[in-house]
Amino acid sequence: MSDARFPGPGNEADTGGQPPLGPPGSPAQPPPGGAPGWGPQPPPSAGPDSAAGYGFPQQPAGPASGYGFPQQQQQQQQQPQAASGWGPQQPAAVRQPVAPGPFPNQLQAPPGPAAGPGMPPHPAAPRKKTGLVVLLVVALFLLAGAGGGGWYLLYGSPDKNVLWSMPAYGDHDPTNPPQENRGTWFTEKAVIQTLPDGLKAYDPANGKRLWATAIPGDGNRVCEAPSDSSGSVGIVTYGEQRACDHVAAFDLRSGRKLWHKDLPSNVGLARSGEVVVVSGEKANLALRTRDGSSLWNPRAFATKACGSGKFTGGKALIRVRGCSQGISPSKEWDEVSLIDPSTGRAKWTYRYPSTDVLGHEIAHDGSVISTSPIVLERGGKEAGLFALDEKTGKVRSEFSPPFPARYVQTQDPDGQPWITAGAFGDVFTIGVTEDKDMGLLAAYDLDSGKQLWKTKLLKFGRFVPLPAAGGDRVRAFVRDNDNDRGARLIEYDPRTGAENVVVEYPEDLDQGTTVHAMPHWNNGRIFVTSNGSPIVFEDQKAYSLVALPTE
């Protein structure tokens, strides 16, 4: 049954993202027509939001609004955006500067004077408002063309290090912003972004929109989307308000919805390959991603001593559960198992006997940081990070020091590995926080557990390793609260930590996306996605997707 709000994938024209900038003095060429909305679009308006992204040709009646271009003060009051939603759009709300909230989860390091239980997670840093520093000479040329003249914005320099960009998706209520999600997927021909109420696919080379598909139901919002897209199938959970009681699958080559299920309770997802485990208070099942058929029930593997457990997906499927036997005193232990996604059966199980009075140092107080390699966090008296052998389940190494910093924290949802951790061969890297606002990246040898190096502390620093880049060097996307510089792509020697800044990106990128915007590496490019509500002032623009070079 077709969705009346949207005519179907593949039937719409779109402006797409903007091409790389030419040398000084060369006129910018307008991309093919159409606005970057959902479905067929009306002719672009001359209002302040008619631009589609970096360097987009401006209409005569409206001020320029490309990536990083200073906006006029009257643009703070946004106009209705035909391109930002499904069906008729409501007038956009005034965007106010709002600081992103704190990390929802925090795992504590070993006891210390400032690291005891209950320590609040550090909030994301509000950006300081500074005066506009003009870095480039901006020229406006009136060009004649078919149908009349038009104003085009030229930056005159290709070294802004942005390939193309998409404007922020509508104007969200800052008191109830959409959740960031991991649903940025890639096929051989497209980059697909999961937005609050649908999916959009773009040509990764130039940003031209290929298709767009809404999630089922009016008023529903996406909750989460695992990063795995095996078989070119994307999975999302969604619901009304903050409910997450529906799950759907989409063909990422066409945008076609493959199937969806209505569930009796909120659920989380753990995906590995072509299997997704759906877990909730009243719903527990493992589904085949291509058709939604049921494969196995996690509760079928529960015992009298051990429950069905929690699952974390990725390259492998890991189950962690707490077990208890007897009464006063009871015998307690935790189990970590590598699960066969197709059957639900454990290939091996690692048992950790509880030594803490509260017990369940892994199941309750710990976390699965990575599923390949397998790295976990353990709480209690012997708190720290440790690695398990992927073939046998035996302890591969205990990290030394046990934690690279005072706090080890994450905003990643249950069911997915941490985005701030990744392995480069036998070197495991993790971005963490030290003493309130200071971030760093640390590296460990997976075989010995020895810490190899860690970076200098960076004020409000956020380090995201990029193992998908491959190669023999550690690469990370790094951003901080420095208003005079933007994010950087940095390479580190895996054994010594010696660093080299490969690319510096414009500060507009940081200012126009939330502090939790996510970088994704694919085929020599970085794609930064942001669904949240960044701090945006009257002379700034916000972005939902930005494509960046890596050299």
XYZ file of C-alpha atoms in Angstrom:
551
model
C 0.000 0.000 0.000
C 1.464 3.294 -1.026
C 2.054 6.179 1.356
C -0.102 9.149 0.370
C 2.494 11.521 1.771
C 5.158 10.290 -0.597
C 4.873 9.054 -4.184
C 7.595 6.428 -3.889
C 11.360 6.195 -4.344
C 12.940 7.103 -7.597
C 10.192 9.441 -8.831
C 11.609 12.755 -7.771
C 14.213 15.202 -9.007
C 16.595 16.768 -6.570
C 19.202 19.443 -6.493
C 21.500 17.304 -4.377
C 24.690 18.450 -2.746
C 27.051 20.977 -4.152
C 30.115 20.215 -6.291
C 33.673 21.013 -5.227
C 34.528 24.658 -5.504
C 36.518 25.943 -8.458
C 39.536 28.224 -8.491
C 39.196 31.947 -7.760
C 37.270 33.855 -10.374
C 35.564 30.858 -11.921
C 31.754 31.086 -11.908
C 29.897 28.470 -9.907
C 27.648 26.282 -12.010
C 24.127 25.613 -10.766
C 23.308 21.957 -10.114
C 20.272 20.372 -11.781
C 16.937 21.734 -10.613
C 14.654 20.653 -7.816
C 14.735 21.069 -4.052
C 16.147 18.463 -1.672
C 12.838 17.480 -0.063
C 10.722 14.356 0.023
C 8.988 13.560 -3.259
C 8.383 15.976 -6.168
C 9.310 19.507 -5.207
C 7.835 22.887 -6.139
C 10.048 25.475 -7.842
C 12.664 26.807 -5.406
C 11.570 29.868 -3.537
C 13.600 33.011 -3.103
C 13.376 32.776 0.665
C 16.339 32.371 2.964
C 16.173 28.584 2.980
C 16.051 28.042 -0.744
C 19.723 27.035 -0.766
C 20.481 23.337 -0.577
C 23.999 23.386 0.794
C 27.543 24.482 0.334
C 27.907 26.988 -2.511
C 24.337 26.577 -3.777
C 23.270 29.244 -6.351
C 21.232 31.960 -4.674
C 17.998 33.486 -5.893
C 18.026 37.246 -6.563
C 15.566 38.102 -3.788
C 17.233 36.156 -1.008
C 20.587 36.386 0.781
C 23.203 33.724 0.207
C 22.998 30.724 2.512
C 25.654 28.214 1.455
C 27.873 26.274 3.792
C 29.752 28.598 6.110
C 28.407 31.808 4.518
C 27.472 34.521 7.065
C 23.697 34.698 7.328
C 21.672 37.885 7.630
C 20.079 38.492 10.989
C 16.550 38.214 9.650
C 17.258 34.602 8.765
C 16.978 33.636 12.392
C 13.245 33.578 11.806
C 13.016 30.616 9.452
C 10.545 30.328 6.610
C 8.459 27.226 5.901
C 10.650 24.577 4.284
C 9.027 22.525 1.590
C 12.127 20.420 1.393
C 12.421 19.353 5.016
C 9.565 16.952 5.669
C 6.788 14.772 4.372
C 3.771 16.514 2.865
C 2.754 20.108 3.737
C 5.174 21.769 6.111
C 4.401 23.854 9.164
C 6.202 27.178 9.611
C 9.595 26.537 11.115
C 10.237 27.566 14.684
C 12.839 30.154 15.598
C 16.094 28.317 16.227
C 17.585 29.292 19.559
C 21.062 28.487 20.878
C 20.627 25.345 22.972
C 23.461 23.352 24.478
C 23.266 19.597 23.868
C 22.532 17.509 26.924
C 24.966 15.308 28.871
C 26.002 11.782 28.076
C 23.177 9.454 29.179
C 25.529 6.663 30.239
C 28.725 6.794 32.231
C 30.962 3.973 33.346
C 33.234 4.630 36.285
C 36.975 4.039 36.440
C 38.713 2.611 39.521
C 38.056 4.381 42.832
C 39.507 7.840 43.181
C 38.655 11.066 44.963
C 36.633 12.412 42.060
C 35.472 9.199 40.414
C 33.101 7.654 42.910
C 29.628 6.336 42.161
C 27.085 8.971 41.257
C 29.560 11.311 39.611
C 27.526 13.196 37.002
C 28.595 12.866 33.390
C 30.150 15.970 31.913
C 27.812 17.981 29.697
C 28.602 18.793 26.112
C 30.370 22.083 25.795
C 28.371 25.123 24.698
C 30.267 26.996 22.026
C 31.382 30.481 22.831
C 29.874 33.092 20.536
C 32.652 35.028 18.871
C 32.780 37.744 16.307
C 32.815 36.680 12.712
C 36.329 36.372 11.343
C 36.457 36.834 7.628
C 38.857 34.239 6.250
C 38.008 34.372 2.577
C 37.045 37.112 0.191
C 33.499 36.415 -0.946
C 32.456 37.638 -4.357
C 28.970 37.772 -5.814
C 28.583 37.667 -9.543
C 25.431 38.320 -11.473
C 25.332 35.703 -14.164
C 22.988 35.611 -17.115
C 21.314 32.316 -17.922
C 18.226 30.678 -19.270
C 15.174 32.338 -17.842
C 16.991 35.376 -16.498
C 19.934 36.281 -14.309
C 20.679 34.910 -10.860
C 23.072 35.576 -7.974
C 25.681 32.878 -7.396
C 27.934 32.535 -4.381
C 31.611 31.931 -5.070
C 34.107 31.242 -2.314
C 37.037 31.600 -4.667
C 39.090 28.856 -3.008
C 38.837 25.063 -3.038
C 40.714 24.653 0.222
C 37.651 24.896 2.472
C 37.921 21.084 2.479
C 34.244 20.347 1.971
C 32.987 18.275 -0.957
C 29.248 18.939 -0.527
C 26.683 19.404 2.211
C 22.990 19.176 3.020
C 21.183 21.717 5.197
C 19.765 20.707 8.576
C 16.587 18.711 8.408
C 13.890 21.270 9.297
C 13.742 23.160 12.580
C 13.369 20.905 15.567
C 12.014 21.743 18.987
C 15.231 22.200 21.004
C 13.450 20.950 24.127
C 12.714 17.642 22.383
C 15.396 17.184 19.702
C 15.544 14.099 17.506
C 17.960 11.399 18.558
C 21.242 10.942 16.783
C 21.404 7.459 15.306
C 23.943 5.157 13.711
C 21.891 4.660 10.550
C 24.278 6.006 7.931
C 24.703 3.243 5.375
C 26.541 2.751 2.111
C 25.924 0.786 -1.051
C 28.111 0.712 -4.138
C 26.198 3.732 -5.470
C 24.776 5.638 -2.496
C 25.196 7.039 0.968
C 21.944 6.669 2.918
C 21.094 8.800 5.930
C 18.413 7.931 8.482
C 16.571 11.145 9.361
C 13.927 11.635 12.064
C 11.056 10.449 9.857
C 12.582 8.744 6.867
C 15.593 7.740 4.807
C 17.345 9.680 2.039
C 19.944 8.371 -0.388
C 22.541 10.531 -2.135
C 25.232 10.045 -4.734
C 28.404 10.066 -2.574
C 30.384 11.879 -5.286
C 28.162 14.950 -5.686
C 25.249 14.759 -3.225
C 22.524 14.339 -5.863
C 19.519 12.760 -4.191
C 18.698 9.287 -5.506
C 15.588 8.403 -3.499
C 13.709 9.172 -0.289
C 11.324 7.026 1.750
C 9.207 7.878 4.792
C 8.874 5.591 7.780
C 5.338 4.198 8.150
C 2.678 6.208 9.994
C 2.041 9.907 10.537
C 3.861 11.502 13.477
C 6.315 8.638 14.013
C 9.996 9.312 14.679
C 13.030 7.108 14.251
C 14.584 5.895 17.507
C 17.588 3.874 16.426
C 19.199 2.311 13.392
C 22.121 -0.122 13.738
C 25.129 0.690 11.567
C 25.238 -2.795 10.004
C 23.694 -2.851 6.508
C 24.558 -6.375 5.342
C 22.679 -7.448 2.233
C 21.858 -3.777 1.486
C 19.087 -3.857 4.106
C 18.685 -1.125 6.742
C 16.758 -1.682 9.992
C 15.154 1.036 12.146
C 13.000 1.225 15.254
C 10.454 4.020 15.480
C 7.283 5.201 17.208
C 5.323 8.210 18.414
C 7.032 10.693 20.732
C 9.731 8.674 22.555
C 8.109 5.285 21.990
C 10.173 2.706 20.084
C 7.565 -0.008 19.529
C 7.863 -0.565 15.779
C 10.606 -2.024 13.620
C 10.968 -1.800 9.827
C 13.420 -2.871 7.122
C 14.301 -1.033 3.909
C 16.020 -2.042 0.678
C 18.943 0.401 0.532
C 19.336 0.101 -3.236
C 15.826 1.392 -3.991
C 14.396 2.769 -0.736
C 11.534 0.268 -0.819
C 10.131 -0.794 2.539
C 10.564 -4.547 2.838
C 8.544 -5.219 5.989
C 7.545 -3.762 9.343
C 6.268 -5.097 12.665
C 4.220 -3.534 15.443
C 5.498 -4.666 18.835
C 3.887 -4.719 22.316
C 6.630 -2.719 24.037
C 9.635 -0.489 23.447
C 12.526 -2.461 22.013
C 16.217 -2.206 21.316
C 18.138 -3.725 18.424
C 21.329 -5.764 18.153
C 22.232 -6.564 14.572
C 24.934 -8.829 13.216
C 24.960 -9.577 9.502
C 21.544 -10.583 8.194
C 20.041 -11.198 11.652
C 18.641 -8.626 14.073
C 17.776 -9.388 17.701
C 14.795 -7.396 18.957
C 14.694 -7.138 22.758
C 12.120 -5.505 25.007
C 10.027 -6.040 28.115
C 7.351 -7.901 26.138
C 9.145 -8.657 22.895
C 12.153 -10.901 22.376
C 12.859 -12.391 18.970
C 15.565 -12.795 16.363
C 14.512 -11.859 12.825
C 15.902 -12.412 9.361
C 16.536 -8.915 8.007
C 15.522 -9.501 4.397
C 11.968 -10.730 5.129
C 11.275 -10.255 8.861
C 10.757 -13.980 9.469
C 11.413 -15.287 12.972
C 14.579 -17.346 13.473
C 14.786 -17.992 17.209
C 13.599 -16.702 20.588
C 16.236 -15.455 23.055
C 14.081 -16.603 25.973
C 14.347 -20.185 24.763
C 17.987 -20.143 25.895
C 17.275 -18.876 29.416
C 17.864 -21.248 32.352
C 16.797 -21.319 35.980
C 20.035 -19.589 36.919
C 20.520 -17.315 33.907
C 18.099 -15.061 32.058
C 17.934 -14.417 28.322
C 20.569 -11.689 28.643
C 21.414 -8.581 26.643
C 22.813 -8.636 23.108
C 25.327 -6.429 21.333
C 25.738 -6.613 17.567
C 28.327 -5.575 15.026
C 30.739 -7.931 13.259
C 29.893 -10.509 15.944
C 26.864 -11.083 18.187
C 27.708 -11.048 21.912
C 25.338 -11.937 24.766
C 25.994 -10.876 28.366
C 23.846 -12.163 31.229
C 23.935 -12.336 34.996
C 23.374 -15.671 36.714
C 22.430 -16.533 40.293
C 21.961 -19.831 42.113
C 20.851 -20.541 45.666
C 19.613 -18.268 48.445
C 21.516 -16.620 51.316
C 24.242 -16.904 50.357
C 23.700 -17.147 46.658
C 26.300 -18.020 44.073
C 26.535 -15.336 41.417
C 28.433 -15.078 38.171
C 28.300 -13.389 34.781
C 28.441 -15.028 31.367
C 29.741 -13.589 28.103
C 28.890 -15.688 25.026
C 29.620 -15.516 21.317
C 26.285 -16.298 19.658
C 25.646 -17.886 16.272
C 23.225 -15.324 14.754
C 21.410 -17.939 12.647
C 20.583 -20.326 15.528
C 20.954 -18.363 18.788
C 23.279 -21.015 20.212
C 26.475 -20.088 22.053
C 29.765 -20.962 20.320
C 31.599 -20.437 23.610
C 30.912 -18.917 27.024
C 33.245 -17.037 29.359
C 32.241 -17.154 33.051
C 33.269 -14.480 35.521
C 32.557 -15.232 39.214
C 31.325 -12.222 41.149
C 33.778 -10.824 43.699
C 31.870 -7.668 44.628
C 29.180 -7.535 47.289
C 26.639 -6.287 44.745
C 27.703 -8.835 42.132
C 27.337 -8.911 38.342
C 30.276 -6.657 37.589
C 29.886 -7.214 33.828
C 26.152 -7.777 33.361
C 25.032 -4.839 35.521
C 28.038 -2.539 35.916
C 29.916 -3.227 32.703
C 29.533 -2.752 28.983
C 30.422 -4.341 25.658
C 32.743 -1.810 24.033
C 33.606 -3.772 20.889
C 32.430 -7.087 19.403
C 35.366 -7.553 16.991
C 37.808 -7.602 18.678
C 35.860 -8.429 21.832
C 36.580 -5.766 24.451
C 34.470 -5.302 27.579
C 34.323 -3.073 30.618
C 34.013 -4.589 34.081
C 32.954 -2.824 37.281
C 33.450 -3.731 40.939
C 36.687 -4.289 42.843
C 38.555 -5.417 39.731
C 37.145 -2.724 37.462
C 38.822 -2.224 34.126
C 38.867 -3.049 30.442
C 39.738 -6.515 29.161
C 39.750 -8.452 25.887
C 38.555 -11.970 25.087
C 39.908 -14.257 22.387
C 37.359 -14.363 19.565
C 37.924 -18.079 18.847
C 38.059 -19.532 22.364
C 36.433 -16.995 24.693
C 39.446 -17.092 27.016
C 40.891 -13.881 28.399
C 43.219 -12.409 25.790
C 44.479 -9.564 27.951
C 43.706 -7.346 30.935
C 44.312 -3.698 30.077
C 47.040 -1.912 32.021
C 46.311 0.628 33.301
C 42.758 -0.740 33.673
C 41.261 2.512 32.377
C 42.923 5.068 30.111
C 41.231 7.948 31.931
C 39.142 8.765 34.949
C 35.885 8.370 33.066
C 34.989 5.888 30.383
C 31.643 6.986 29.054
C 29.420 6.505 26.057
C 26.253 7.819 24.494
C 25.873 4.726 22.332
C 22.629 2.788 22.773
C 22.469 -0.724 24.175
C 22.895 -3.276 21.441
C 25.680 -1.524 19.533
C 29.451 -1.213 19.959
C 30.909 2.126 20.960
C 31.495 4.551 18.107
C 34.438 6.052 20.028
C 36.398 2.779 19.960
C 38.002 0.750 17.175
C 40.856 -1.616 16.345
C 43.693 -1.186 13.882
C 45.236 -4.635 13.643
C 46.330 -5.599 17.166
C 46.101 -2.020 18.413
C 42.850 -1.057 20.137
C 41.977 2.645 20.406
C 39.341 4.328 22.533
C 38.316 7.958 22.954
C 37.547 8.815 26.585
C 37.203 11.709 29.030
C 39.614 12.686 31.775
C 38.642 14.972 34.654
C 35.434 16.744 33.606
C 35.926 18.354 30.207
C 39.203 16.960 28.901
C 39.132 14.337 26.143
C 41.878 12.042 24.859
C 42.545 9.034 22.634
C 44.374 6.023 24.068
C 45.837 2.938 22.388
C 46.394 -0.555 23.844
C 48.151 -3.672 22.593
C 45.397 -6.311 22.435
C 47.768 -9.219 23.114
C 49.584 -7.814 26.141
C 46.973 -5.326 27.359
C 49.732 -2.731 27.760
C 48.859 0.874 27.013
C 50.993 2.017 24.082
C 50.242 5.736 24.165
C 47.612 8.357 24.719
C 47.190 11.830 23.308
C 47.426 15.085 25.148
C 44.263 16.219 26.873
C 41.981 18.321 24.676
C 39.375 20.673 26.095
C 35.957 19.192 25.275
C 37.799 16.900 22.869
C 35.973 14.084 21.121
C 38.006 11.426 19.329
C 36.299 8.975 16.956
C 38.612 6.272 15.541
C 38.013 5.345 11.883
C 39.057 1.687 11.464
C 37.111 1.482 8.172
C 39.903 3.602 6.668
C 42.204 0.573 6.697
C 45.946 0.952 6.298
C 48.702 0.579 8.869
C 48.122 3.865 10.706
C 45.484 4.891 13.243
C 43.105 7.507 11.844
C 40.664 9.488 13.956
C 38.175 12.307 13.481
C 38.867 14.881 16.179
C 36.875 17.922 17.247
C 36.892 20.242 20.259
C 35.604 23.569 21.546
C 38.181 25.751 19.789
C 36.302 28.445 17.877
C 39.357 29.239 15.769
C 39.661 25.822 14.164
C 37.352 23.061 13.021
C 37.478 19.285 13.158
C 40.595 17.483 11.959
C 41.475 14.155 10.411
C 44.567 12.987 12.297
C 46.853 10.015 11.680
C 48.749 8.376 14.564
C 51.618 5.929 14.523
C 50.009 2.788 16.010
C 52.963 2.029 18.278
C 54.239 5.448 19.317
C 51.245 7.763 18.918
C 53.225 10.244 16.826
C 50.550 12.305 15.089
C 50.101 14.046 11.780
C 47.182 16.315 10.927
C 46.037 15.161 7.476
C 43.134 17.555 6.849
C 41.750 20.534 8.750
C 38.060 21.216 8.140
C 36.251 24.585 8.392
C 35.028 25.689 11.817
C 31.557 26.079 10.281
C 31.310 22.283 10.344
C 31.577 22.210 14.131
C 29.274 25.172 14.586
C 26.605 23.740 12.261
C 26.412 20.227 13.747
C 25.912 18.888 17.261
C 28.872 17.824 19.395
C 27.655 14.258 18.934
C 27.589 14.379 15.127
C 28.937 11.115 13.747
C 31.733 10.688 11.171
C 31.619 7.688 8.819
C 34.467 6.635 6.513
C 33.633 5.215 3.083
C 35.781 4.890 -0.063
C 38.213 7.637 0.845
C 35.620 10.147 2.071
C 34.211 11.073 5.485
C 30.477 11.672 5.821
C 29.429 13.583 8.953
C 25.777 13.171 9.943
C 23.826 15.198 12.470
C 20.123 14.942 13.336
C 20.181 16.957 16.549
C 19.828 20.646 17.310
C 23.212 22.400 17.361
C 23.806 25.839 18.796
C 23.061 28.098 15.838
C 23.283 31.868 15.877
C 21.890 34.320 13.378
C 25.013 34.246 11.205
C 25.344 30.454 11.065
C 23.691 27.546 9.317
C 23.059 23.999 10.504
C 23.802 20.845 8.499
C 22.469 17.303 8.492
C 25.076 15.737 6.193
C 28.506 16.937 5.078
C 30.898 15.086 2.751
C 34.591 15.674 3.429
C 37.850 14.819 1.665
C 40.475 12.750 3.455
C 43.645 14.053 1.820
